[in-house]
């Protein structure tokens, strides 16, 4: 039985890894926008893989606000919750209250049920840069990166890449710095996020979801961070709508 347990895990894992070395869409970061994008990409029949450096995907949605595990979602994003079967309670002025643990679990389940593959405990240390475009990711174990170990990575080719890393905008910063290129942002660089403004932050999260360099898209707080827009706190409708928009843009790019 001991051999069966180990063999089953190893054989299945390496089959899963082998099947995702060349994909339609590679997503960096398993926050709400990345998970929603993964769901819609997979639903459209695209091969999509998502890399999350932590043990559990979900980003900041798990903790709600100050560990009060509820979040707010505005009316415009409720169709996404309805499609994913997420429960919510109407509150005031078109806003709803959602249990953050329930919602985050539902996003993870929906993405994987639709056919997306999630690899947790992975870090992305670089991109594949070919013909002046982002053409994939360079990945390694998150503990290897955290401990600063000199271990070479593996490469994953992708027709499109989505950065959903949140406030850090790490992929956009890396692409601009290492390749000396201008991004599709107001400054041509990562402008950095501004302070909190809920209404502006929610609206601009969706507006700033776009292709910022050939092959590289941004969603969620990374979209606001690269364009110098506002953070918004524990309201997540913009994140959900940003993920859906990112998926639509990437599907159009993949389909040519």
Short mmCIF file of C-alpha atoms in Angstrom, two decimals:
data_model
loop_
_atom_site.label_atom_id
_atom_site.label_comp_id
_atom_site.label_asym_id
_atom_site.label_seq_id
_atom_site.Cartn_x
_atom_site.Cartn_y
_atom_site.Cartn_z
CA UNK A 1 0.00 0.00 0.00
CA UNK A 2 2.84 2.42 0.78
CA UNK A 3 4.28 1.94 -2.72
CA UNK A 4 0.82 2.34 -4.29
CA UNK A 5 0.25 5.66 -2.52
CA UNK A 6 3.56 7.12 -3.60
CA UNK A 7 3.42 5.71 -7.12
CA UNK A 8 -0.11 6.98 -7.71
CA UNK A 9 0.81 10.50 -6.67
CA UNK A 10 4.09 10.62 -8.60
CA UNK A 11 2.69 9.13 -11.82
CA UNK A 12 -0.38 11.35 -11.84
CA UNK A 13 1.52 14.51 -10.92
CA UNK A 14 4.11 14.11 -13.65
CA UNK A 15 1.41 13.36 -16.19
CA UNK A 16 -0.32 16.58 -15.14
CA UNK A 17 2.95 18.49 -15.35
CA UNK A 18 3.78 17.05 -18.78
CA UNK A 19 0.34 17.96 -20.13
CA UNK A 20 0.79 21.61 -19.13
CA UNK A 21 4.21 22.44 -20.53
CA UNK A 22 2.62 24.13 -23.55
CA UNK A 23 -0.69 25.91 -22.98
CA UNK A 24 -3.05 28.49 -24.39
CA UNK A 25 -3.01 30.60 -21.24
CA UNK A 26 -0.68 30.74 -18.24
CA UNK A 27 -1.86 32.70 -15.19
CA UNK A 28 0.49 33.99 -12.51
CA UNK A 29 -1.30 34.39 -9.19
CA UNK A 30 -4.35 32.60 -7.82
CA UNK A 31 -6.28 35.57 -6.50
CA UNK A 32 -9.95 36.14 -7.37
CA UNK A 33 -9.30 37.75 -10.77
CA UNK A 34 -6.89 34.98 -11.77
CA UNK A 35 -9.30 32.25 -10.69
CA UNK A 36 -12.22 33.82 -12.54
CA UNK A 37 -10.08 34.22 -15.65
CA UNK A 38 -9.03 30.57 -15.38
CA UNK A 39 -12.67 29.51 -15.14
CA UNK A 40 -13.79 31.41 -18.24
CA UNK A 41 -10.74 30.38 -20.27
CA UNK A 42 -11.25 26.74 -19.40
CA UNK A 43 -14.98 27.01 -20.04
CA UNK A 44 -14.11 28.27 -23.55
CA UNK A 45 -12.11 25.09 -24.13
CA UNK A 46 -8.65 26.62 -23.72
CA UNK A 47 -5.79 24.80 -22.01
CA UNK A 48 -5.09 26.99 -19.00
CA UNK A 49 -2.66 26.62 -16.12
CA UNK A 50 -2.47 28.79 -13.01
CA UNK A 51 0.59 29.12 -10.75
CA UNK A 52 0.18 30.11 -7.11
CA UNK A 53 3.22 30.51 -4.87
CA UNK A 54 1.33 29.90 -1.62
CA UNK A 55 -0.14 26.63 -0.38
CA UNK A 56 -3.71 27.73 -1.05
CA UNK A 57 -4.91 29.83 -3.99
CA UNK A 58 -7.40 32.61 -3.30
CA UNK A 59 -5.21 35.62 -2.60
CA UNK A 60 -6.59 38.18 -0.17
CA UNK A 61 -10.19 37.06 -0.48
CA UNK A 62 -9.89 34.41 2.26
CA UNK A 63 -9.34 36.94 5.04
CA UNK A 64 -12.22 39.29 4.30
CA UNK A 65 -11.55 42.58 6.08
CA UNK A 66 -9.25 42.45 9.13
CA UNK A 67 -10.06 38.72 9.37
CA UNK A 68 -13.81 39.42 9.49
CA UNK A 69 -14.49 36.78 6.87
CA UNK A 70 -17.12 38.64 4.87
CA UNK A 71 -16.66 40.69 1.72
CA UNK A 72 -18.77 43.08 -0.34
CA UNK A 73 -19.70 42.49 -3.97
CA UNK A 74 -21.65 45.12 -5.90
CA UNK A 75 -24.65 44.42 -8.10
CA UNK A 76 -22.79 44.57 -11.43
CA UNK A 77 -20.74 41.47 -10.54
CA UNK A 78 -23.60 39.32 -9.22
CA UNK A 79 -24.13 37.47 -12.54
CA UNK A 80 -20.66 35.97 -12.07
CA UNK A 81 -21.52 34.80 -8.56
CA UNK A 82 -24.80 33.40 -9.86
CA UNK A 83 -22.99 31.47 -12.62
CA UNK A 84 -20.54 30.00 -10.11
CA UNK A 85 -23.24 29.17 -7.57
CA UNK A 86 -21.92 31.50 -4.86
CA UNK A 87 -24.43 32.47 -2.16
CA UNK A 88 -24.81 36.11 -1.10
CA UNK A 89 -27.07 38.35 1.00
CA UNK A 90 -28.47 41.64 -0.31
CA UNK A 91 -27.37 44.55 1.86
CA UNK A 92 -27.81 48.19 0.82
CA UNK A 93 -27.54 50.35 -2.29
CA UNK A 94 -27.10 47.40 -4.62
CA UNK A 95 -24.29 45.84 -2.58
CA UNK A 96 -24.29 42.29 -1.26
CA UNK A 97 -22.42 40.58 1.57
CA UNK A 98 -20.63 37.32 0.78
CA UNK A 99 -18.91 34.86 3.09
CA UNK A 100 -15.28 35.10 1.98
CA UNK A 101 -14.36 31.47 2.71
CA UNK A 102 -17.40 30.20 0.84
CA UNK A 103 -16.71 32.51 -2.13
CA UNK A 104 -13.00 31.72 -2.36
CA UNK A 105 -13.64 27.98 -2.17
CA UNK A 106 -16.23 28.31 -4.91
CA UNK A 107 -13.80 30.13 -7.23
CA UNK A 108 -11.14 27.44 -6.78
CA UNK A 109 -13.68 24.68 -7.34
CA UNK A 110 -15.25 26.34 -10.39
CA UNK A 111 -11.90 26.94 -12.11
CA UNK A 112 -10.68 23.38 -11.63
CA UNK A 113 -14.07 21.84 -12.40
CA UNK A 114 -14.11 23.75 -15.71
CA UNK A 115 -10.75 22.19 -16.59
CA UNK A 116 -8.10 24.66 -15.42
CA UNK A 117 -5.01 23.16 -13.80
CA UNK A 118 -3.67 24.83 -10.66
CA UNK A 119 -0.11 24.30 -9.47
CA UNK A 120 0.36 25.61 -5.95
CA UNK A 121 3.73 26.21 -4.26
CA UNK A 122 5.20 27.49 -7.56
CA UNK A 123 7.00 30.78 -8.15
CA UNK A 124 7.47 32.46 -11.51
CA UNK A 125 11.01 33.78 -11.73
CA UNK A 126 11.08 34.98 -15.33
CA UNK A 127 9.20 34.98 -18.63
CA UNK A 128 10.05 33.48 -22.00
CA UNK A 129 10.72 36.45 -24.28
CA UNK A 130 10.63 35.69 -27.99
CA UNK A 131 10.11 37.93 -31.06
CA UNK A 132 9.51 40.96 -28.82
CA UNK A 133 6.63 39.26 -27.04
CA UNK A 134 5.98 37.33 -23.83
CA UNK A 135 5.74 33.69 -24.88
CA UNK A 136 5.63 31.76 -21.61
CA UNK A 137 6.89 31.47 -18.06
CA UNK A 138 9.97 30.29 -16.19
CA UNK A 139 8.86 28.45 -13.06
CA UNK A 140 10.44 27.03 -9.94
CA UNK A 141 9.37 25.70 -6.55
CA UNK A 142 8.32 28.53 -4.24
CA UNK A 143 10.50 27.21 -1.37
CA UNK A 144 13.53 27.20 -3.71
CA UNK A 145 12.98 30.88 -4.46
CA UNK A 146 12.24 31.73 -0.83
CA UNK A 147 15.42 30.06 0.41
CA UNK A 148 17.56 31.57 -2.35
CA UNK A 149 18.76 28.17 -3.55
CA UNK A 150 20.63 28.04 -6.86
CA UNK A 151 18.35 25.57 -8.64
CA UNK A 152 17.56 25.98 -12.32
CA UNK A 153 13.90 26.29 -13.33
CA UNK A 154 11.63 24.72 -15.93
CA UNK A 155 9.91 26.53 -18.81
CA UNK A 156 6.28 26.61 -19.88
CA UNK A 157 5.33 28.04 -23.27
CA UNK A 158 2.04 29.90 -23.55
CA UNK A 159 0.12 31.76 -26.23
CA UNK A 160 -0.96 34.29 -23.60
CA UNK A 161 0.16 35.15 -20.06
CA UNK A 162 -1.96 36.83 -17.38
CA UNK A 163 -0.43 38.62 -14.44
CA UNK A 164 -2.70 38.47 -11.42
CA UNK A 165 -0.01 38.91 -8.76
CA UNK A 166 -1.81 41.72 -6.96
CA UNK A 167 -0.16 44.80 -5.54
CA UNK A 168 3.41 43.84 -6.49
CA UNK A 169 2.94 43.71 -10.29
CA UNK A 170 6.04 41.51 -10.28
CA UNK A 171 5.76 40.15 -13.83
CA UNK A 172 5.22 43.55 -15.44
CA UNK A 173 8.16 44.99 -13.50
CA UNK A 174 10.34 42.07 -14.55
CA UNK A 175 9.43 42.33 -18.24
CA UNK A 176 10.07 46.07 -18.38
CA UNK A 177 13.33 45.94 -16.41
CA UNK A 178 14.99 42.92 -17.98
CA UNK A 179 14.05 43.67 -21.59
CA UNK A 180 14.16 47.47 -21.58
CA UNK A 181 10.70 47.81 -23.10
CA UNK A 182 7.80 50.22 -22.66
CA UNK A 183 4.52 48.90 -21.33
CA UNK A 184 1.04 49.97 -22.39
CA UNK A 185 0.64 52.17 -19.32
CA UNK A 186 0.47 55.96 -18.84
CA UNK A 187 4.19 56.09 -18.01
CA UNK A 188 5.42 53.16 -20.09
CA UNK A 189 6.47 51.57 -16.80
CA UNK A 190 4.76 50.19 -13.70
CA UNK A 191 3.29 53.36 -12.23
CA UNK A 192 2.44 51.83 -8.84
CA UNK A 193 -0.92 51.83 -7.09
CA UNK A 194 -2.42 54.90 -5.42
CA UNK A 195 -4.15 55.06 -2.04
CA UNK A 196 -7.63 53.73 -1.39
CA UNK A 197 -10.67 55.03 -3.27
CA UNK A 198 -13.38 52.37 -3.45
CA UNK A 199 -15.53 53.73 -6.28
CA UNK A 200 -12.61 54.73 -8.48
CA UNK A 201 -10.65 51.62 -7.66
CA UNK A 202 -13.51 49.31 -8.60
CA UNK A 203 -14.23 51.06 -11.88
CA UNK A 204 -10.59 51.36 -12.92
CA UNK A 205 -9.77 47.75 -12.07
CA UNK A 206 -11.96 46.70 -14.98
CA UNK A 207 -10.87 49.55 -17.27
CA UNK A 208 -7.16 48.81 -16.67
CA UNK A 209 -7.55 45.11 -17.44
CA UNK A 210 -5.78 44.86 -20.78
CA UNK A 211 -2.78 43.63 -22.75
CA UNK A 212 0.13 45.74 -21.49
CA UNK A 213 2.75 44.15 -23.73
CA UNK A 214 2.40 41.63 -26.58
CA UNK A 215 1.35 38.37 -24.93
CA UNK A 216 1.11 39.83 -21.40
CA UNK A 217 -2.23 40.78 -19.83
CA UNK A 218 -2.99 42.16 -16.37
CA UNK A 219 -6.01 41.76 -14.08
CA UNK A 220 -7.13 42.63 -10.58
CA UNK A 221 -4.90 44.79 -8.42
CA UNK A 222 -2.01 44.24 -10.83
CA UNK A 223 -4.08 46.06 -13.46
CA UNK A 224 -4.46 49.06 -11.18
CA UNK A 225 -0.88 48.86 -9.99
CA UNK A 226 0.69 49.01 -13.44
CA UNK A 227 -1.50 51.97 -14.46
CA UNK A 228 -1.19 54.01 -11.28
CA UNK A 229 -4.78 53.62 -10.11
CA UNK A 230 -6.42 53.19 -6.72
CA UNK A 231 -6.73 50.26 -4.34
CA UNK A 232 -10.22 49.46 -3.12
CA UNK A 233 -10.18 47.29 0.00
CA UNK A 234 -12.55 44.36 0.74
CA UNK A 235 -14.98 44.89 -2.14
CA UNK A 236 -14.42 42.28 -4.84
CA UNK A 237 -16.84 42.88 -7.70
CA UNK A 238 -14.19 44.67 -9.73
CA UNK A 239 -11.81 41.74 -9.25
CA UNK A 240 -14.39 39.28 -10.54
CA UNK A 241 -15.31 41.43 -13.55
CA UNK A 242 -11.64 42.04 -14.26
CA UNK A 243 -10.98 38.30 -14.40
CA UNK A 244 -13.84 37.77 -16.82
CA UNK A 245 -12.69 40.63 -19.05
CA UNK A 246 -9.12 39.31 -19.04
CA UNK A 247 -10.35 35.90 -20.14
CA UNK A 248 -12.36 37.44 -22.99
CA UNK A 249 -9.37 39.45 -24.21
CA UNK A 250 -7.10 36.42 -24.02
CA UNK A 251 -9.59 34.18 -25.84
CA UNK A 252 -9.75 36.73 -28.65
CA UNK A 253 -5.95 36.81 -28.82
CA UNK A 254 -5.66 33.00 -28.83
CA UNK A 255 -8.30 32.68 -31.53
CA UNK A 256 -6.47 35.28 -33.62
#
